[in-house]
PDB file of C-alpha atoms in Angstrom:
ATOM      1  CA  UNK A1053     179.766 201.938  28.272  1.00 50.00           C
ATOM      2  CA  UNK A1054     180.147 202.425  24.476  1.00 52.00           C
ATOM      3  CA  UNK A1055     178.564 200.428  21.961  1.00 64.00           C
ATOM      4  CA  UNK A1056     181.871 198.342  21.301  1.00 63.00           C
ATOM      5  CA  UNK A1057     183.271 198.314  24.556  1.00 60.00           C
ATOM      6  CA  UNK A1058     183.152 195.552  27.365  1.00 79.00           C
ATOM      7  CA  UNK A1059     183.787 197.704  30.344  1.00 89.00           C
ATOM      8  CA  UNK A1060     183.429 201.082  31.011  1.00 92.00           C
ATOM      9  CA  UNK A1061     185.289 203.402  28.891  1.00 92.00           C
ATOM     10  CA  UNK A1062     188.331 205.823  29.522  1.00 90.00           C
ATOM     11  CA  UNK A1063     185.959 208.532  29.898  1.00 90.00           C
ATOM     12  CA  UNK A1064     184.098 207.042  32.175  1.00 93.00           C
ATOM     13  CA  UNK A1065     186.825 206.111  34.301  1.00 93.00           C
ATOM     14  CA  UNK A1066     188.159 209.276  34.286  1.00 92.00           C
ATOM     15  CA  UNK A1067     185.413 210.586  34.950  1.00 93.00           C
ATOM     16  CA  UNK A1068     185.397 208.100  38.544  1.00 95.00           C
ATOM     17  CA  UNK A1069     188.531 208.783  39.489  1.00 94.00           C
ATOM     18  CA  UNK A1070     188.280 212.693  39.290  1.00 94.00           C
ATOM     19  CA  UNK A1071     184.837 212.556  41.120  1.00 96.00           C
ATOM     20  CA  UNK A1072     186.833 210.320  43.871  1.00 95.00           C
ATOM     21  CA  UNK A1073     189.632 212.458  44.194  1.00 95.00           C
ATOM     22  CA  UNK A1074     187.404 215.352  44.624  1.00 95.00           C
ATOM     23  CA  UNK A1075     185.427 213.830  47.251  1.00 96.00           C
ATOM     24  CA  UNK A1076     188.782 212.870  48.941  1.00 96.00           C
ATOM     25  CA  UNK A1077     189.870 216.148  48.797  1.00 97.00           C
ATOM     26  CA  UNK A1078     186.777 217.894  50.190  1.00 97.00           C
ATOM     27  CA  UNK A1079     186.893 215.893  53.116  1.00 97.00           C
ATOM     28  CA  UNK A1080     190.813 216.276  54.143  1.00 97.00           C
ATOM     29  CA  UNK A1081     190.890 219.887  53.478  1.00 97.00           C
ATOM     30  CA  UNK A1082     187.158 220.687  55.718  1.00 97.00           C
ATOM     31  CA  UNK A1083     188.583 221.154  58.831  1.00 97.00           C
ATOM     32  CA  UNK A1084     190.456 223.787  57.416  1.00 97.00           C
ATOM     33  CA  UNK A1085     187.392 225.655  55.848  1.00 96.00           C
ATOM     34  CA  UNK A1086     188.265 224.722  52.381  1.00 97.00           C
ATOM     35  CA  UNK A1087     186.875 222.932  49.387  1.00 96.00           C
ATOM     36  CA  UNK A1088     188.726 221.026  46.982  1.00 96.00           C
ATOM     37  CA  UNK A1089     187.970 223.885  44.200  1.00 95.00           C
ATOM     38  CA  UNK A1090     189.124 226.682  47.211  1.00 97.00           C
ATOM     39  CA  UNK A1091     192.231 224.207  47.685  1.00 97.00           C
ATOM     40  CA  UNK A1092     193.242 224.310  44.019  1.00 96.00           C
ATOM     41  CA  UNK A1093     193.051 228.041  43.986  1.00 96.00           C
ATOM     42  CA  UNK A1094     195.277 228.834  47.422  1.00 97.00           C
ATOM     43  CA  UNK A1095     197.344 225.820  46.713  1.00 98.00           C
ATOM     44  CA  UNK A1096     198.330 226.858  42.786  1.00 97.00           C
ATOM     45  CA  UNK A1097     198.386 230.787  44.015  1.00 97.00           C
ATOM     46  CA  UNK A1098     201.255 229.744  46.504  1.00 97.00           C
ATOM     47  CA  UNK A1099     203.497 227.839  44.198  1.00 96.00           C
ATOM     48  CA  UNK A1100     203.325 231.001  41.878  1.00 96.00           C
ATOM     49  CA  UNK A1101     203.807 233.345  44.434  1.00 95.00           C
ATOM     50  CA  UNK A1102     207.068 230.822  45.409  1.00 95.00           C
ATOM     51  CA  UNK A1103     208.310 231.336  41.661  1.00 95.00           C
ATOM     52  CA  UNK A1104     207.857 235.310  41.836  1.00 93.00           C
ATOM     53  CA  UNK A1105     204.836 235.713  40.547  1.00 91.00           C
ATOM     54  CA  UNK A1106     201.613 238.067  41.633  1.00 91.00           C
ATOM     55  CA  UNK A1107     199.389 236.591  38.930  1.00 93.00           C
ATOM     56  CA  UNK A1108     195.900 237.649  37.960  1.00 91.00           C
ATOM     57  CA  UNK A1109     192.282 236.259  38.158  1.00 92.00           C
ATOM     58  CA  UNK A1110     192.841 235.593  34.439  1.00 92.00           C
ATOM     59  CA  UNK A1111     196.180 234.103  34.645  1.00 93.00           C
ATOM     60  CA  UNK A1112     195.295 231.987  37.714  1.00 94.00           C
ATOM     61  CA  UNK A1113     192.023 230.655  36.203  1.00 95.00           C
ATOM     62  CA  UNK A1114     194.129 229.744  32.905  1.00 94.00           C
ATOM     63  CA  UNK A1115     196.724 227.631  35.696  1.00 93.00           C
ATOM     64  CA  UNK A1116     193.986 225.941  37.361  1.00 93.00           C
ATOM     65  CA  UNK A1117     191.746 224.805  34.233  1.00 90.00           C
ATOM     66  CA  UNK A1118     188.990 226.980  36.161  1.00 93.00           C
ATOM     67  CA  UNK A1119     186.333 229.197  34.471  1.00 94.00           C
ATOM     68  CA  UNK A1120     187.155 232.774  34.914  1.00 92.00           C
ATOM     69  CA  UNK A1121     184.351 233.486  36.970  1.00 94.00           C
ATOM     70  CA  UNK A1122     184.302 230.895  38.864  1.00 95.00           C
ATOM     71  CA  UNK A1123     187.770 231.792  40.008  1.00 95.00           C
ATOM     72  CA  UNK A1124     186.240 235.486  40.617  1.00 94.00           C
ATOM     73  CA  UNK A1125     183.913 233.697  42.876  1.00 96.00           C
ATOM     74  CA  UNK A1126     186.696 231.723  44.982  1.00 96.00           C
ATOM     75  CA  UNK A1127     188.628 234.269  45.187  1.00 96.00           C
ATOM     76  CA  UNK A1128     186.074 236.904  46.914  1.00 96.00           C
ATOM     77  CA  UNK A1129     184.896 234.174  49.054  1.00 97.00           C
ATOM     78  CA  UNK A1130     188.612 233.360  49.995  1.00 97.00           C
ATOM     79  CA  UNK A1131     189.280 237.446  50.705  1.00 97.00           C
ATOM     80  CA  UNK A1132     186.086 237.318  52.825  1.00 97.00           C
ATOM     81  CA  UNK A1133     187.551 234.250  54.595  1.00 97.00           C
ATOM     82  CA  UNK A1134     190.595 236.374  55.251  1.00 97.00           C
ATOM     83  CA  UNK A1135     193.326 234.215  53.117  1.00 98.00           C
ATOM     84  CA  UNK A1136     194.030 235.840  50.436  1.00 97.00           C
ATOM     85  CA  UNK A1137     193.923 239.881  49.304  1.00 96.00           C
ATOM     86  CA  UNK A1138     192.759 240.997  45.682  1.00 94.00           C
ATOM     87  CA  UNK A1139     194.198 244.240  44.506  1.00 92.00           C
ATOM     88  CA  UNK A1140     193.866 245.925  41.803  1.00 90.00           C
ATOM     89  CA  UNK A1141     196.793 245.820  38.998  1.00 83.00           C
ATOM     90  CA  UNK A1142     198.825 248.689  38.575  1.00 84.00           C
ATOM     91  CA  UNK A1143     199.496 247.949  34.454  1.00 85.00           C
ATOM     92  CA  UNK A1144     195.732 246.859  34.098  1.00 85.00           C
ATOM     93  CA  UNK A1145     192.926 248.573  36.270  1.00 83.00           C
ATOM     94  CA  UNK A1146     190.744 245.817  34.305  1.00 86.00           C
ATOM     95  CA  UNK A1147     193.050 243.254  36.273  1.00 87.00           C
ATOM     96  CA  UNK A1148     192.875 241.874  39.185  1.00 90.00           C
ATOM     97  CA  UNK A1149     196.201 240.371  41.082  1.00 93.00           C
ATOM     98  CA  UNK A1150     196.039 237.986  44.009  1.00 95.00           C
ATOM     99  CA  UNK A1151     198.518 236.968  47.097  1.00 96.00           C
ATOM    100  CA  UNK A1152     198.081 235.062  50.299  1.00 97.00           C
ATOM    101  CA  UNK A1153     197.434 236.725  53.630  1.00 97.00           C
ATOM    102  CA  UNK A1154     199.879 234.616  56.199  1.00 97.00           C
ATOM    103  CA  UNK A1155     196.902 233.530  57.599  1.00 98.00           C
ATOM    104  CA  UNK A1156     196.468 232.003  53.777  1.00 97.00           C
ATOM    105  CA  UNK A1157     199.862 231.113  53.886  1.00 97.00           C
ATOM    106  CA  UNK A1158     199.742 228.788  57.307  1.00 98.00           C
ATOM    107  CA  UNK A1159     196.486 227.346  55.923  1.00 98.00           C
ATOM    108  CA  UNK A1160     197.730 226.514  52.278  1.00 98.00           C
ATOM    109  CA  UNK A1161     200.508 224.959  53.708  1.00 98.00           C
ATOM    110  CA  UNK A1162     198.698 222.348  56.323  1.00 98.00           C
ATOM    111  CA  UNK A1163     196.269 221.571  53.843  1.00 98.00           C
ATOM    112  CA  UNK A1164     199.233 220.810  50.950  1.00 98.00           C
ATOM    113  CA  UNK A1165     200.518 218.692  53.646  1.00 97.00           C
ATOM    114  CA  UNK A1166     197.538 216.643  53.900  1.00 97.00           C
ATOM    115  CA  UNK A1167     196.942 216.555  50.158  1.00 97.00           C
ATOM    116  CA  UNK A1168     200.002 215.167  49.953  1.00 96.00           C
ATOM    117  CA  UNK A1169     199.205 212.512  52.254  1.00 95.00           C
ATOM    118  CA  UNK A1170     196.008 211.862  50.414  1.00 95.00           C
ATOM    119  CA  UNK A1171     198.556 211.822  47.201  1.00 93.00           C
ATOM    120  CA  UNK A1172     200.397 209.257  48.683  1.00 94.00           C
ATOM    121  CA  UNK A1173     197.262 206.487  49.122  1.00 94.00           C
ATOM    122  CA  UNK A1174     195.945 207.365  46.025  1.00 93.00           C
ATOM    123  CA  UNK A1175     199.255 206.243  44.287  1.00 95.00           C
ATOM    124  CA  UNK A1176     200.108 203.705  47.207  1.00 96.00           C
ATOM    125  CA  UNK A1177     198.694 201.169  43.872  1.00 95.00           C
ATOM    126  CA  UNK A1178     201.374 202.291  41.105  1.00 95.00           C
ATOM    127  CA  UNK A1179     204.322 202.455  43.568  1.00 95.00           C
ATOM    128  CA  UNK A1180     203.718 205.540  45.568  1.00 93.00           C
ATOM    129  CA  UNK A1181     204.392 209.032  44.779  1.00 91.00           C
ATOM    130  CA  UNK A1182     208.486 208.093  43.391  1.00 92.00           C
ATOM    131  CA  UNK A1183     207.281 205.150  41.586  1.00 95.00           C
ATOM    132  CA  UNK A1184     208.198 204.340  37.940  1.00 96.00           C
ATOM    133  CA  UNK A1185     204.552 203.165  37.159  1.00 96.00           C
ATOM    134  CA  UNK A1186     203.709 207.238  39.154  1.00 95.00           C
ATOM    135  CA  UNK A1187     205.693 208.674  36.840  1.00 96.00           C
ATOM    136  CA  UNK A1188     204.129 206.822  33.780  1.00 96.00           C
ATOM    137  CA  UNK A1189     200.554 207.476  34.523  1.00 94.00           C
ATOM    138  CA  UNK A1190     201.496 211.408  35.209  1.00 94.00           C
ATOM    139  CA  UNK A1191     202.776 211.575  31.629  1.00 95.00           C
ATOM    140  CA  UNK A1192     199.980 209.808  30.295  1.00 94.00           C
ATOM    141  CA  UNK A1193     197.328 212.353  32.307  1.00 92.00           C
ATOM    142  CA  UNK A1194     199.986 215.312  31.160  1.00 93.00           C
ATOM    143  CA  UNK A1195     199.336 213.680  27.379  1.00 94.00           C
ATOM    144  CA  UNK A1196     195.693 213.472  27.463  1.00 90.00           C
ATOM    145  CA  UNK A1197     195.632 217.078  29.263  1.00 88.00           C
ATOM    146  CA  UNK A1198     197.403 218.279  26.139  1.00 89.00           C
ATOM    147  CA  UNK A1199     195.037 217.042  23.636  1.00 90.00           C
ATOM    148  CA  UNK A1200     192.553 219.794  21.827  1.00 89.00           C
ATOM    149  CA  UNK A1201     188.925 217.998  21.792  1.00 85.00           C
ATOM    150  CA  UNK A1202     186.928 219.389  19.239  1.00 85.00           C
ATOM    151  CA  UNK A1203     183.245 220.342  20.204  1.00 79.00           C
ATOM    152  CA  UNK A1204     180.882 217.572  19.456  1.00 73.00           C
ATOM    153  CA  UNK A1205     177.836 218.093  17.460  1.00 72.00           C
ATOM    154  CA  UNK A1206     174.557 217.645  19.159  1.00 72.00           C
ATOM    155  CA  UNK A1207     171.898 215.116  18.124  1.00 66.00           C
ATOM    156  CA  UNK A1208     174.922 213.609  15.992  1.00 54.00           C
ATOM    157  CA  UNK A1209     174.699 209.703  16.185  1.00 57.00           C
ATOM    158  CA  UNK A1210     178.410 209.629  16.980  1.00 54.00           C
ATOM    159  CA  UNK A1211     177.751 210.997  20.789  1.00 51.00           C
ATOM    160  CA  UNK A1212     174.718 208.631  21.360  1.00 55.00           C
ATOM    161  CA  UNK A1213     175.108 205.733  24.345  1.00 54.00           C
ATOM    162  CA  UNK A1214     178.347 206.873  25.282  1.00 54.00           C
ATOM    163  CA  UNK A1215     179.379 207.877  29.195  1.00 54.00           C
ATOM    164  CA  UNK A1216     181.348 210.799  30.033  1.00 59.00           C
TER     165      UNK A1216
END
């Protein structure tokens, strides 16, 4: 909590809900020999393969809000896992592109299914997945997404007693 604040702070709730939703995640998408950071990958590499697009490490990692490596890291754990194929870019031999196997493909698919499920409890409180309230909140997160944070400064009084 924050020196002026009676409850915990936005932060910190954000902060709860993420670490929830994670969890959540983990657990649903197991069985398929996935983690939630594995999920994000396979699931945001098959919506942009449904637009058209072959897209990079880079270019993937900038989607997903993912460090660069750590997307390296996924994805050579995902080739190993046989669902998805890095080759190298024929504009850039710096680059790397990634698609789906189809084994990645029936995979991403089941566990999108049960995401969505999950999706569908977590917002079961606002309305459900259609709601007006849904909608809302997703602008709001879209909003807060959007805003630049500027780096704080350590030791600075101003980031003392505060939560994430």
């Amino acid at each position: 909590m924050s020196k002026g604040s009676p409850g915990p702070t936005p932060g910190f709730l954000v902060w709860r809900l993420a670490n929830k939703w994670r969890v959540a995640v983990d657990r649903a998408v197991a069985p398929l020999g996935l983690t939630h950071a594995q999920y994000s990958l396979v699931a945001s590499l098959h919506g942009m393969q449904r637009a058209g697009e072959r897209p990079s490490q880079r270019r993937l990692a900038d989607h997903t809000g993912l460090e660069a490596l750590y997307v390296s890291k996924l994805a050579r754990a995902l080739e190993s896992a046989g669902l998805i194929e890095r080759t190298r870019d024929p504009r850039d031999p710096r680059a790397v592109q990634l698609a789906l196997t189809e084994q990645g493909e029936t995979v991403t698919r089941q566990a999108i299914a049960v995401v969505q499920d999950l999706h569908q409890q977590l917002l079961e409180p606002l309305g459900g997945l259609d709601a007006p309230r849904t909608r809302a909140f997703t602008d709001e997160l879209r909003t807060l997404l959007d805003a630049r944070l500027a780096p704080s400064v350590p030791n600075d009084e101003s980031t003392q007693e505060t939560t994430p």
